[in-house]
Short mmCIF file of N, CA and C in Angstrom, two decimals:
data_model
loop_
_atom_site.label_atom_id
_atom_site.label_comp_id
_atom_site.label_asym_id
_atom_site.label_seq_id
_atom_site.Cartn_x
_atom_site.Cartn_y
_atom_site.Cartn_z
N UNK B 1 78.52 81.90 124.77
CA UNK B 1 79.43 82.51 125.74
C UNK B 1 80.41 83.42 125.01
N UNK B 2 80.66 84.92 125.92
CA UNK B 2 81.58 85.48 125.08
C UNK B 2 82.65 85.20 125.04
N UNK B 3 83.74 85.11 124.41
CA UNK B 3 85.53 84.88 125.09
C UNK B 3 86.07 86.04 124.79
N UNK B 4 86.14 87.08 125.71
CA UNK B 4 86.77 88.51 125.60
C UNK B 4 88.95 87.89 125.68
N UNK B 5 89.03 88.93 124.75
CA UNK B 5 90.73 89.06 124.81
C UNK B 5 91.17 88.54 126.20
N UNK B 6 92.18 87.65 126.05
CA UNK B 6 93.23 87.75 126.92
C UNK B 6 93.27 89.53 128.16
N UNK B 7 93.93 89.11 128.81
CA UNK B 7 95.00 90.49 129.58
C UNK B 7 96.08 90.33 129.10
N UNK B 8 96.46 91.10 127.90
CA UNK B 8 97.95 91.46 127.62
C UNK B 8 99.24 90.59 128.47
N UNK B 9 99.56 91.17 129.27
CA UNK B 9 100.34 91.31 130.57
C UNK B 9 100.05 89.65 130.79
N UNK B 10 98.87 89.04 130.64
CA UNK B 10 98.86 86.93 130.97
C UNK B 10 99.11 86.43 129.72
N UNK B 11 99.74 87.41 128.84
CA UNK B 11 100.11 86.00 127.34
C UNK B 11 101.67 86.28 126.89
N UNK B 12 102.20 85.81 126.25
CA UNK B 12 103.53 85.63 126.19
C UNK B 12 104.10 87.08 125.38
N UNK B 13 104.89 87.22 125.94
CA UNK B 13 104.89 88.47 124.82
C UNK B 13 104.99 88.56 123.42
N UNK B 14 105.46 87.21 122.80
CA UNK B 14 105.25 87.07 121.26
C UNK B 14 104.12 87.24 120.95
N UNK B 15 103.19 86.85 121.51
CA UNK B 15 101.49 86.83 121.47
C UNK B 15 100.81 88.18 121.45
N UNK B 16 101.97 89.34 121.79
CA UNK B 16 101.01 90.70 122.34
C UNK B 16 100.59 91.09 120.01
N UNK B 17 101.60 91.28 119.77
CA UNK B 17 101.58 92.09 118.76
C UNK B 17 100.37 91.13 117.71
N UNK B 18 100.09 89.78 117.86
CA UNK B 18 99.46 89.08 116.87
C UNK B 18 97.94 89.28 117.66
N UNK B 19 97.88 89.81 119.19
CA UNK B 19 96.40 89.65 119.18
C UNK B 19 96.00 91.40 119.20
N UNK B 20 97.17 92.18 119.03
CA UNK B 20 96.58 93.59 119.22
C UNK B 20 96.40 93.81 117.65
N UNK B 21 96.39 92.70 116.14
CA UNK B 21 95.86 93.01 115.10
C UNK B 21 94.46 92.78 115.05
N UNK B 22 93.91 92.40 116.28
CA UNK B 22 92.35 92.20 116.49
C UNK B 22 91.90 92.91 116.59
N UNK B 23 90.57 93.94 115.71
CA UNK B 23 89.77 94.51 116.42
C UNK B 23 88.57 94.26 117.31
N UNK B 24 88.14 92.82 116.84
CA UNK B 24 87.24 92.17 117.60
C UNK B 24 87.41 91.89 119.80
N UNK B 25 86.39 92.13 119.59
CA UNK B 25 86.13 91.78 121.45
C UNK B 25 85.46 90.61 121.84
N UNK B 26 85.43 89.73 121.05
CA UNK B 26 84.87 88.47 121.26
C UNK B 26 85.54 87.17 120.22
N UNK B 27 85.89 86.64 120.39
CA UNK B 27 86.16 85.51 119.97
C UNK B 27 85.84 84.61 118.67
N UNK B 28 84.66 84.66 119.29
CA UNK B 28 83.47 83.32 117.87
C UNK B 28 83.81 84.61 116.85
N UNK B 29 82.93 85.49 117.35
CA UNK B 29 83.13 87.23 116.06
C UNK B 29 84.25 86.91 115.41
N UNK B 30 85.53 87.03 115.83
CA UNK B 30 86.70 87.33 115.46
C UNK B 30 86.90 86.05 114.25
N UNK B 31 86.90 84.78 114.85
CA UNK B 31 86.81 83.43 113.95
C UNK B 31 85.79 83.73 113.05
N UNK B 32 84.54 84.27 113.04
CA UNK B 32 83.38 84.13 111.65
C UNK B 32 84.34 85.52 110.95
N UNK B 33 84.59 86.31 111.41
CA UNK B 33 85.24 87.37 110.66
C UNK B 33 86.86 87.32 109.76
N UNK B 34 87.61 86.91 110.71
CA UNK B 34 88.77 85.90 109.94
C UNK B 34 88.47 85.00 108.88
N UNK B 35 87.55 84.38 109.27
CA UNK B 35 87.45 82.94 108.00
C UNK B 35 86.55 83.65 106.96
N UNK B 36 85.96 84.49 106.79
CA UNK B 36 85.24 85.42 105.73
C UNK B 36 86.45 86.04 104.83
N UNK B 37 86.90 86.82 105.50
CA UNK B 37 87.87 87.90 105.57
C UNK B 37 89.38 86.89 104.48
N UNK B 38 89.66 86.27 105.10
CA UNK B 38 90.41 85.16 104.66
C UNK B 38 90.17 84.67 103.02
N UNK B 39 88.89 83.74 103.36
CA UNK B 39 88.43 83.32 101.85
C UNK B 39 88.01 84.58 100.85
N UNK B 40 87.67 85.58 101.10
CA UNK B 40 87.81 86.75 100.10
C UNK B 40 88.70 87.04 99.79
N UNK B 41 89.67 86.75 100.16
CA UNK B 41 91.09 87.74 100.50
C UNK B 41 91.97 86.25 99.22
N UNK B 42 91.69 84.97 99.27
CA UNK B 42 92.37 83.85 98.65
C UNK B 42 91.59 83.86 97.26
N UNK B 43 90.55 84.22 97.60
CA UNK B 43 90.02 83.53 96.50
C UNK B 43 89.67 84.54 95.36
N UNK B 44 90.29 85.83 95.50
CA UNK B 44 90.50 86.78 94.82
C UNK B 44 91.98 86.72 94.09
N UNK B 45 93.03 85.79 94.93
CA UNK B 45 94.09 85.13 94.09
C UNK B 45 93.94 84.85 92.72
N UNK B 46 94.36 84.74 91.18
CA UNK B 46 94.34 84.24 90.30
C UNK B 46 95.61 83.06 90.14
N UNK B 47 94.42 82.28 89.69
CA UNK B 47 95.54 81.00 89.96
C UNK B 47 97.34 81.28 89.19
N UNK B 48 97.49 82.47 88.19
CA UNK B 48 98.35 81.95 88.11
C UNK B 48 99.32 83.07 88.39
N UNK B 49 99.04 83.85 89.73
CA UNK B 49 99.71 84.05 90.84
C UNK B 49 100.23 82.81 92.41
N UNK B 50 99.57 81.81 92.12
CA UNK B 50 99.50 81.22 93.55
C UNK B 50 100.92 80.92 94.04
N UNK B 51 101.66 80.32 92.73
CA UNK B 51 103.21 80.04 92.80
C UNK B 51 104.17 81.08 93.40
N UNK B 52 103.85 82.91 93.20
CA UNK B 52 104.49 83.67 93.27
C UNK B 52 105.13 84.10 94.81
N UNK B 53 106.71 84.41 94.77
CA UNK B 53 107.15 85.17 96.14
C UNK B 53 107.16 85.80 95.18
N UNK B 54 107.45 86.87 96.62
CA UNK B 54 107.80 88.72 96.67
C UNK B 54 109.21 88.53 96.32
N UNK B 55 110.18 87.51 97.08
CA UNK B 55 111.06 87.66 96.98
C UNK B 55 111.83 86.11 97.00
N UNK B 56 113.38 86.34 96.05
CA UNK B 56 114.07 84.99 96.49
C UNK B 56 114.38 84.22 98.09
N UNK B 57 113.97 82.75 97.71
CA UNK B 57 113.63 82.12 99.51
C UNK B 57 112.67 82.74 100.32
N UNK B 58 111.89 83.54 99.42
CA UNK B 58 110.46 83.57 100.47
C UNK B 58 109.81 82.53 100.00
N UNK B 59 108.37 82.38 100.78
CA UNK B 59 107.62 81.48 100.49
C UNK B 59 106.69 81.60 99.46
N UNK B 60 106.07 80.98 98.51
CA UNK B 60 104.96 81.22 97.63
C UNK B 60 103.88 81.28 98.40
N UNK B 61 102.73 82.22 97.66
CA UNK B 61 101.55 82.30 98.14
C UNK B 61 100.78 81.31 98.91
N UNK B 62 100.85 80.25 98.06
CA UNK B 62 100.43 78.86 98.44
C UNK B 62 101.35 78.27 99.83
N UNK B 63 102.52 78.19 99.79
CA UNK B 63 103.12 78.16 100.98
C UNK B 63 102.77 79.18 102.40
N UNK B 64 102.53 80.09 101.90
CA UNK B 64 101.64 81.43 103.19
C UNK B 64 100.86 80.62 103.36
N UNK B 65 99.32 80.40 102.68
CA UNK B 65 98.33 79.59 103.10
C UNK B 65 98.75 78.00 103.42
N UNK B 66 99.45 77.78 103.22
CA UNK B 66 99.61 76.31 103.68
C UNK B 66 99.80 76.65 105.04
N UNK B 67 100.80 77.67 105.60
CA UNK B 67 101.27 77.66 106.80
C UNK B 67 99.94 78.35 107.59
N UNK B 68 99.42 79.13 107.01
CA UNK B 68 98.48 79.42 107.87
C UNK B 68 97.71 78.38 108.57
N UNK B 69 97.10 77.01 107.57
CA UNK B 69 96.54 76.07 108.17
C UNK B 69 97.21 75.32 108.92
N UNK B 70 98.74 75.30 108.30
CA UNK B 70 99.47 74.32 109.76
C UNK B 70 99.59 74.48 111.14
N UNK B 71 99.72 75.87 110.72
CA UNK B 71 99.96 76.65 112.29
C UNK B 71 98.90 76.28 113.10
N UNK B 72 97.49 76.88 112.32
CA UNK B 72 96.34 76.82 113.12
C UNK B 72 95.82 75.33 114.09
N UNK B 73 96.02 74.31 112.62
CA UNK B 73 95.86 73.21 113.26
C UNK B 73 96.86 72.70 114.50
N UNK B 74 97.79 73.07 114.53
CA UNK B 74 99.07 72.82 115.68
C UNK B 74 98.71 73.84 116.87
N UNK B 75 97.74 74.65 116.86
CA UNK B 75 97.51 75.70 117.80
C UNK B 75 96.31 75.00 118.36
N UNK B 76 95.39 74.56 117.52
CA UNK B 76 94.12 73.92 118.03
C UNK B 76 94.36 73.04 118.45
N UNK B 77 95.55 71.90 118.17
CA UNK B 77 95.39 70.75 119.30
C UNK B 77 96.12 71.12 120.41
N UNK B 78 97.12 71.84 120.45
CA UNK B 78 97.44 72.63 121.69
C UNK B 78 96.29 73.35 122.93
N UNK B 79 95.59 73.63 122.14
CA UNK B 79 94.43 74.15 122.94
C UNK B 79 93.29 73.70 122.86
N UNK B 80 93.39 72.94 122.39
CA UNK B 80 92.99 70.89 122.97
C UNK B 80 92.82 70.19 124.08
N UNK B 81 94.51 70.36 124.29
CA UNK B 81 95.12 69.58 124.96
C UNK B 81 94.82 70.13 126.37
N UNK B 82 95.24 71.55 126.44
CA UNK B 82 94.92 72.20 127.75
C UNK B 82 93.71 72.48 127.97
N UNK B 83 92.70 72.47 126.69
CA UNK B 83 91.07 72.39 127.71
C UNK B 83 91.01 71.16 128.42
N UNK B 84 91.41 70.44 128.13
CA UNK B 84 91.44 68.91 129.18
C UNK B 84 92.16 69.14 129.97
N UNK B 85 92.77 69.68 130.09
CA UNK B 85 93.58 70.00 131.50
C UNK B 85 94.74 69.00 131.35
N UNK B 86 95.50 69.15 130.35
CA UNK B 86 96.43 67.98 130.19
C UNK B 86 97.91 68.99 130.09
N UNK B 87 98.75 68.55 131.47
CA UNK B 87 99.77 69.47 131.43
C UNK B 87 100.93 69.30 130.70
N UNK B 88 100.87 68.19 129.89
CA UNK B 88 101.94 67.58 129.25
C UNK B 88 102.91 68.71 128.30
N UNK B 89 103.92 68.95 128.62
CA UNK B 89 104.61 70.22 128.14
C UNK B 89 104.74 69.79 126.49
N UNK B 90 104.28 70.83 125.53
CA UNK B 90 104.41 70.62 123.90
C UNK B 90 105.36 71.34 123.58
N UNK B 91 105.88 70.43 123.20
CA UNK B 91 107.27 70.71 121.96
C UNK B 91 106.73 72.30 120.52
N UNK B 92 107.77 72.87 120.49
CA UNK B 92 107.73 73.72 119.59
C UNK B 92 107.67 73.07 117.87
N UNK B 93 107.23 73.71 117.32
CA UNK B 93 107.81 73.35 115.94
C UNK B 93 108.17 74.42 115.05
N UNK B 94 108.99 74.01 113.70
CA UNK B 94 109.83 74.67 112.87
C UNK B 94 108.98 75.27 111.68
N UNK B 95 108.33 76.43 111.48
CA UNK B 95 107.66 76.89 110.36
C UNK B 95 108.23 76.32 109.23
N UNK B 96 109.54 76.44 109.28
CA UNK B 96 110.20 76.42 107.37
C UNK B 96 110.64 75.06 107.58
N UNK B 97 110.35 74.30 108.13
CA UNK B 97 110.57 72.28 107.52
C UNK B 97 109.33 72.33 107.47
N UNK B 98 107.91 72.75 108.21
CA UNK B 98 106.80 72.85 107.81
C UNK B 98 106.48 73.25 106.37
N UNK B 99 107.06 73.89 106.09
CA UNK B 99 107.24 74.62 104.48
C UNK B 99 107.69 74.41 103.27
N UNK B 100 108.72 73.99 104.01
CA UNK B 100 109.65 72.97 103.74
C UNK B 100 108.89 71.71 102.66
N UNK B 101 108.43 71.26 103.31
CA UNK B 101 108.27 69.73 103.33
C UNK B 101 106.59 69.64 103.69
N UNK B 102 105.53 71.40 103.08
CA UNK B 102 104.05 71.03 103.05
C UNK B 102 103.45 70.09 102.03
N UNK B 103 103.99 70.27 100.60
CA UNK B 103 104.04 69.68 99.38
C UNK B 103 102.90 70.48 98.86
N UNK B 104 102.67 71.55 99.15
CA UNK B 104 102.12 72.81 98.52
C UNK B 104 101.87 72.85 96.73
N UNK B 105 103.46 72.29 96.42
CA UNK B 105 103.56 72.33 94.79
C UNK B 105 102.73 71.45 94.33
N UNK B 106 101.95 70.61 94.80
CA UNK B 106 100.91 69.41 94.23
C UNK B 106 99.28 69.91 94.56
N UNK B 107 99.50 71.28 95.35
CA UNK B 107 98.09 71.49 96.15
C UNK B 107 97.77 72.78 94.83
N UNK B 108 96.29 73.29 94.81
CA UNK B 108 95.83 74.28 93.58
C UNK B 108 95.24 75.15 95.07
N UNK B 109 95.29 76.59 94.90
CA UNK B 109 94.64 77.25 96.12
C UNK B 109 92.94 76.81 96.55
N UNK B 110 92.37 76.01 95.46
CA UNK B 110 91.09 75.74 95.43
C UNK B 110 91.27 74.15 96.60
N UNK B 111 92.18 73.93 96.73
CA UNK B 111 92.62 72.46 97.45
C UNK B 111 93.02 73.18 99.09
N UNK B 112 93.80 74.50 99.34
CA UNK B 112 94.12 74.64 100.44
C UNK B 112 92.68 75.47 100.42
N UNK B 113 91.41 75.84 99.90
CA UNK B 113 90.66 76.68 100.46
C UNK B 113 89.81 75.59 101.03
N UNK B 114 89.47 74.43 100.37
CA UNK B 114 89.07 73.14 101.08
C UNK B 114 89.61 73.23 102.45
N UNK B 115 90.86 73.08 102.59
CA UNK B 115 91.39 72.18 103.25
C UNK B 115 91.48 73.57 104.71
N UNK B 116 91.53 75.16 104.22
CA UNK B 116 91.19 75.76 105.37
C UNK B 116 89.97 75.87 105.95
N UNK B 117 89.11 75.56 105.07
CA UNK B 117 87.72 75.67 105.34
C UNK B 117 87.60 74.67 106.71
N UNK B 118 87.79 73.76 106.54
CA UNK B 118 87.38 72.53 107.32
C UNK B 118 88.56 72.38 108.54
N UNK B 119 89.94 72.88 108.57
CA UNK B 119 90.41 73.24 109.61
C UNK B 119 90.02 73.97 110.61
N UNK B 120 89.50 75.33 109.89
CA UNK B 120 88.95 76.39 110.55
C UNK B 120 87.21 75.50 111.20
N UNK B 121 86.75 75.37 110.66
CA UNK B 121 85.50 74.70 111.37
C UNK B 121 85.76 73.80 112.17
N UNK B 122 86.56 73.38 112.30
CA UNK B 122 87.37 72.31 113.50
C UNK B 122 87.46 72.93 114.71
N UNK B 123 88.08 74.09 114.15
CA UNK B 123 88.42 75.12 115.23
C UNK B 123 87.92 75.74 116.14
N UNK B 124 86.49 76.17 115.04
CA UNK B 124 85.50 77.23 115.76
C UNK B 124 84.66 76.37 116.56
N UNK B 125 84.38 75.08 116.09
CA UNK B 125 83.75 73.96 116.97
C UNK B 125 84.13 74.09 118.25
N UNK B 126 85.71 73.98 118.87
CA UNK B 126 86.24 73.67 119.54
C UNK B 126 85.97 74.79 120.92
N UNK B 127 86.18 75.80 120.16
CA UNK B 127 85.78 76.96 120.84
C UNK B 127 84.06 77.51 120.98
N UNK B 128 83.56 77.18 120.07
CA UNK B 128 82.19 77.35 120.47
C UNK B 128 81.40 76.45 121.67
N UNK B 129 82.46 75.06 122.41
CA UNK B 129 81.66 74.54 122.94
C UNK B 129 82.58 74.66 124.20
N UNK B 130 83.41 75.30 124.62
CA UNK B 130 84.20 75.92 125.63
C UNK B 130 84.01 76.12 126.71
N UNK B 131 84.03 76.08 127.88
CA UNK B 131 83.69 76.24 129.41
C UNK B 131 85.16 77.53 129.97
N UNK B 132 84.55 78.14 130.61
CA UNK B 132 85.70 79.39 130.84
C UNK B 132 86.70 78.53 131.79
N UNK B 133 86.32 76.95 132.58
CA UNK B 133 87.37 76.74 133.15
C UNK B 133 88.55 76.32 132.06
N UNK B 134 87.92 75.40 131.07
CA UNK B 134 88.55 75.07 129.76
C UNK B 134 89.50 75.95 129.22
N UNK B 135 88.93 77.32 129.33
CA UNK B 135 89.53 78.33 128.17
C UNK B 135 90.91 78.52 129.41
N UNK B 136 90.47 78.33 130.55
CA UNK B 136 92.26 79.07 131.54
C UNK B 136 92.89 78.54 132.30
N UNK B 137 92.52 77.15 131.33
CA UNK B 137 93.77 76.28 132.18
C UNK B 137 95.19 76.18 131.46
N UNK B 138 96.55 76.87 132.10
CA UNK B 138 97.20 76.76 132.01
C UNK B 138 98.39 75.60 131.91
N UNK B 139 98.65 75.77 130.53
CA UNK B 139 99.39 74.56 129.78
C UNK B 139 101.12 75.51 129.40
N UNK B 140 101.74 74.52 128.98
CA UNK B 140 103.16 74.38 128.62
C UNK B 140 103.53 74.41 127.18
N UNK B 141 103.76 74.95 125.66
CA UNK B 141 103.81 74.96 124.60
C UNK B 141 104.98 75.75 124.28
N UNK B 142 105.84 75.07 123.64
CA UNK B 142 107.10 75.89 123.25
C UNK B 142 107.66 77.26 124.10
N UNK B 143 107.47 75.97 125.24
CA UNK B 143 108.39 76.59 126.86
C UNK B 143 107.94 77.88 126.77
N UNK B 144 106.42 78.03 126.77
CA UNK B 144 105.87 79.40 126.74
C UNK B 144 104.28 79.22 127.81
N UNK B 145 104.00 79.71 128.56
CA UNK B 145 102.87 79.48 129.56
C UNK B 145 101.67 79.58 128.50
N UNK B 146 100.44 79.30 128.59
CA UNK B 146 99.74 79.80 127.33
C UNK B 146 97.95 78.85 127.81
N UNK B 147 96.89 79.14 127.79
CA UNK B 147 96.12 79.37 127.74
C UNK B 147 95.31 78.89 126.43
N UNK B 148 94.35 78.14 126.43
CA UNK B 148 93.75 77.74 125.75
C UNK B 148 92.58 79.32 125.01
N UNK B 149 92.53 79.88 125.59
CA UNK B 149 91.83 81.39 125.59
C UNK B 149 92.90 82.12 124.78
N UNK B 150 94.30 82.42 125.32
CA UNK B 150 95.18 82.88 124.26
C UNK B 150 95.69 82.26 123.60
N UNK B 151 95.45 81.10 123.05
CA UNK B 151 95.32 80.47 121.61
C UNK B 151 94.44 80.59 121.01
N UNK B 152 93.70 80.91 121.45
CA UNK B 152 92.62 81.29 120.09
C UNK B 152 92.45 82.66 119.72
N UNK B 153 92.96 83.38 120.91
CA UNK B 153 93.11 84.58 119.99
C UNK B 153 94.56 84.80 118.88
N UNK B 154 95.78 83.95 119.52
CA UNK B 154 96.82 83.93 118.60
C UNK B 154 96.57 83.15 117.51
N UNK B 155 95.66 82.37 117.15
CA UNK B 155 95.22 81.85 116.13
C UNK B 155 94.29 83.04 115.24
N UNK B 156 93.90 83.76 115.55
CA UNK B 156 93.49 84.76 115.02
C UNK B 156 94.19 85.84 114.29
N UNK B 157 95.22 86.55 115.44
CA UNK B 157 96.17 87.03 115.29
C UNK B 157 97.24 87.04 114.04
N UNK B 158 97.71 85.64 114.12
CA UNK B 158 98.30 84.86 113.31
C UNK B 158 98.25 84.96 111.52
N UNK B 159 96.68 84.13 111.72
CA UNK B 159 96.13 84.04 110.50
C UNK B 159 96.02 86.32 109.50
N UNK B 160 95.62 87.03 110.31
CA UNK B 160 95.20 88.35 110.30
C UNK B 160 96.97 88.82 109.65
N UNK B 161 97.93 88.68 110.43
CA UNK B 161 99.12 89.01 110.16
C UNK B 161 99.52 88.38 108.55
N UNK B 162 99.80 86.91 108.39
CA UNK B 162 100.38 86.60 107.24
C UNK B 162 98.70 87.03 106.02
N UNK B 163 97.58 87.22 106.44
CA UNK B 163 97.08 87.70 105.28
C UNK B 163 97.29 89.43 104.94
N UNK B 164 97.80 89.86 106.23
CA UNK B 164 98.07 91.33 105.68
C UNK B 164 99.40 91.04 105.08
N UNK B 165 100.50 90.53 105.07
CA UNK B 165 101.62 90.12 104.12
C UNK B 165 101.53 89.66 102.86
N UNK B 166 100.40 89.30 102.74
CA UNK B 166 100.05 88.84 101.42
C UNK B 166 99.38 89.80 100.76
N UNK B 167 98.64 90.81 101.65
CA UNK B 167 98.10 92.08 101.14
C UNK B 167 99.95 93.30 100.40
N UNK B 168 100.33 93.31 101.48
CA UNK B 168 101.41 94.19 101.38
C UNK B 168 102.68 94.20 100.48
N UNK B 169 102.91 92.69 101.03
CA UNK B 169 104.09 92.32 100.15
C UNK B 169 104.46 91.28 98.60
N UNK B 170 102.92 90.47 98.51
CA UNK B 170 102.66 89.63 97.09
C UNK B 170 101.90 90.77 96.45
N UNK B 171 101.25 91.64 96.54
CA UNK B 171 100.70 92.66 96.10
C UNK B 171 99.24 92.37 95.87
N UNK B 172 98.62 91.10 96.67
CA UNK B 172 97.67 90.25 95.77
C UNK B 172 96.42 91.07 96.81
#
């Protein structure tokens, strides 16, 4: 089944700018192309860049990818939750206590490429076995209306954004 983009105008507006870094028109595409795109993009890292910010109180490399997987995984059970049709309103959470407190400094990028690998296949599972009523049932997530359909493209989005920051601004 295909899962074409959201309508703009039905996702939150934080959501517009992370899914218009998509060029993809389908979904699964977009996830096999991200998670390619991704592990080339990490694993061209030399380990002994992984520690490095751009700047003081930014995050280290390893902290980018940590958050990438946190996020994702906190997006996928969100859109979880609402393919079941479960209206239970979800609490927001805090990127930087996430960051905070990933323990990143004990992880080697060869440990978060594990550890995205198998998030991300969690993911694409989730969505590969999808029913379009699944994908638009409307749920409650950080007092934002949201769609199991536009979570997965903001999971896309997402991931696409902090690896172009890592393109732009770690120089990597």
């Amino acid at each position: 089944m295909l899962i074409p983009k959201p309508a703009l105008h039905s996702v939150p507006p934080y959501y517009v700018h992370y899914i218009n870094l998509i060029p993809e028109t389908d979904l699964i595409t977009a996830f096999n192309n991200s998670t390619a795109n991704t592990l080339a993009l990490i694993s061209s890292i030399h380990s002994t860049k992984e520690n490095h910010a751009y700047s003081p109180n930014k995050w280290t490399i390893k902290q980018v990818f940590n958050h990438i997987i946190d996020t994702e995984r906190i997006l996928a059970y969100r859109a979880f939750r609402f393919s079941r049709k479960d209206a239970t309103a979800l609490a927001p959470f805090n990127e930087n206590d996430y960051a905070t407190n990933d323990n990143s400094n004990t992880k080697t990028l060869a440990n978060l490429i594990t550890e995205y690998t198998t998030v991300r296949a969690s993911t694409h599972s989730l969505y590969s076995h999808i029913t379009t009523d699944m994908l638009n049932f409307e749920g409650n997530a950080n007092n934002l209306t949201v769609t199991a359909q536009s979570i997965g493209w903001f999971i896309i989005g997402h991931n696409t954004h902090h690896c172009n920051v890592l393109q732009e601004r770690y120089l990597v």
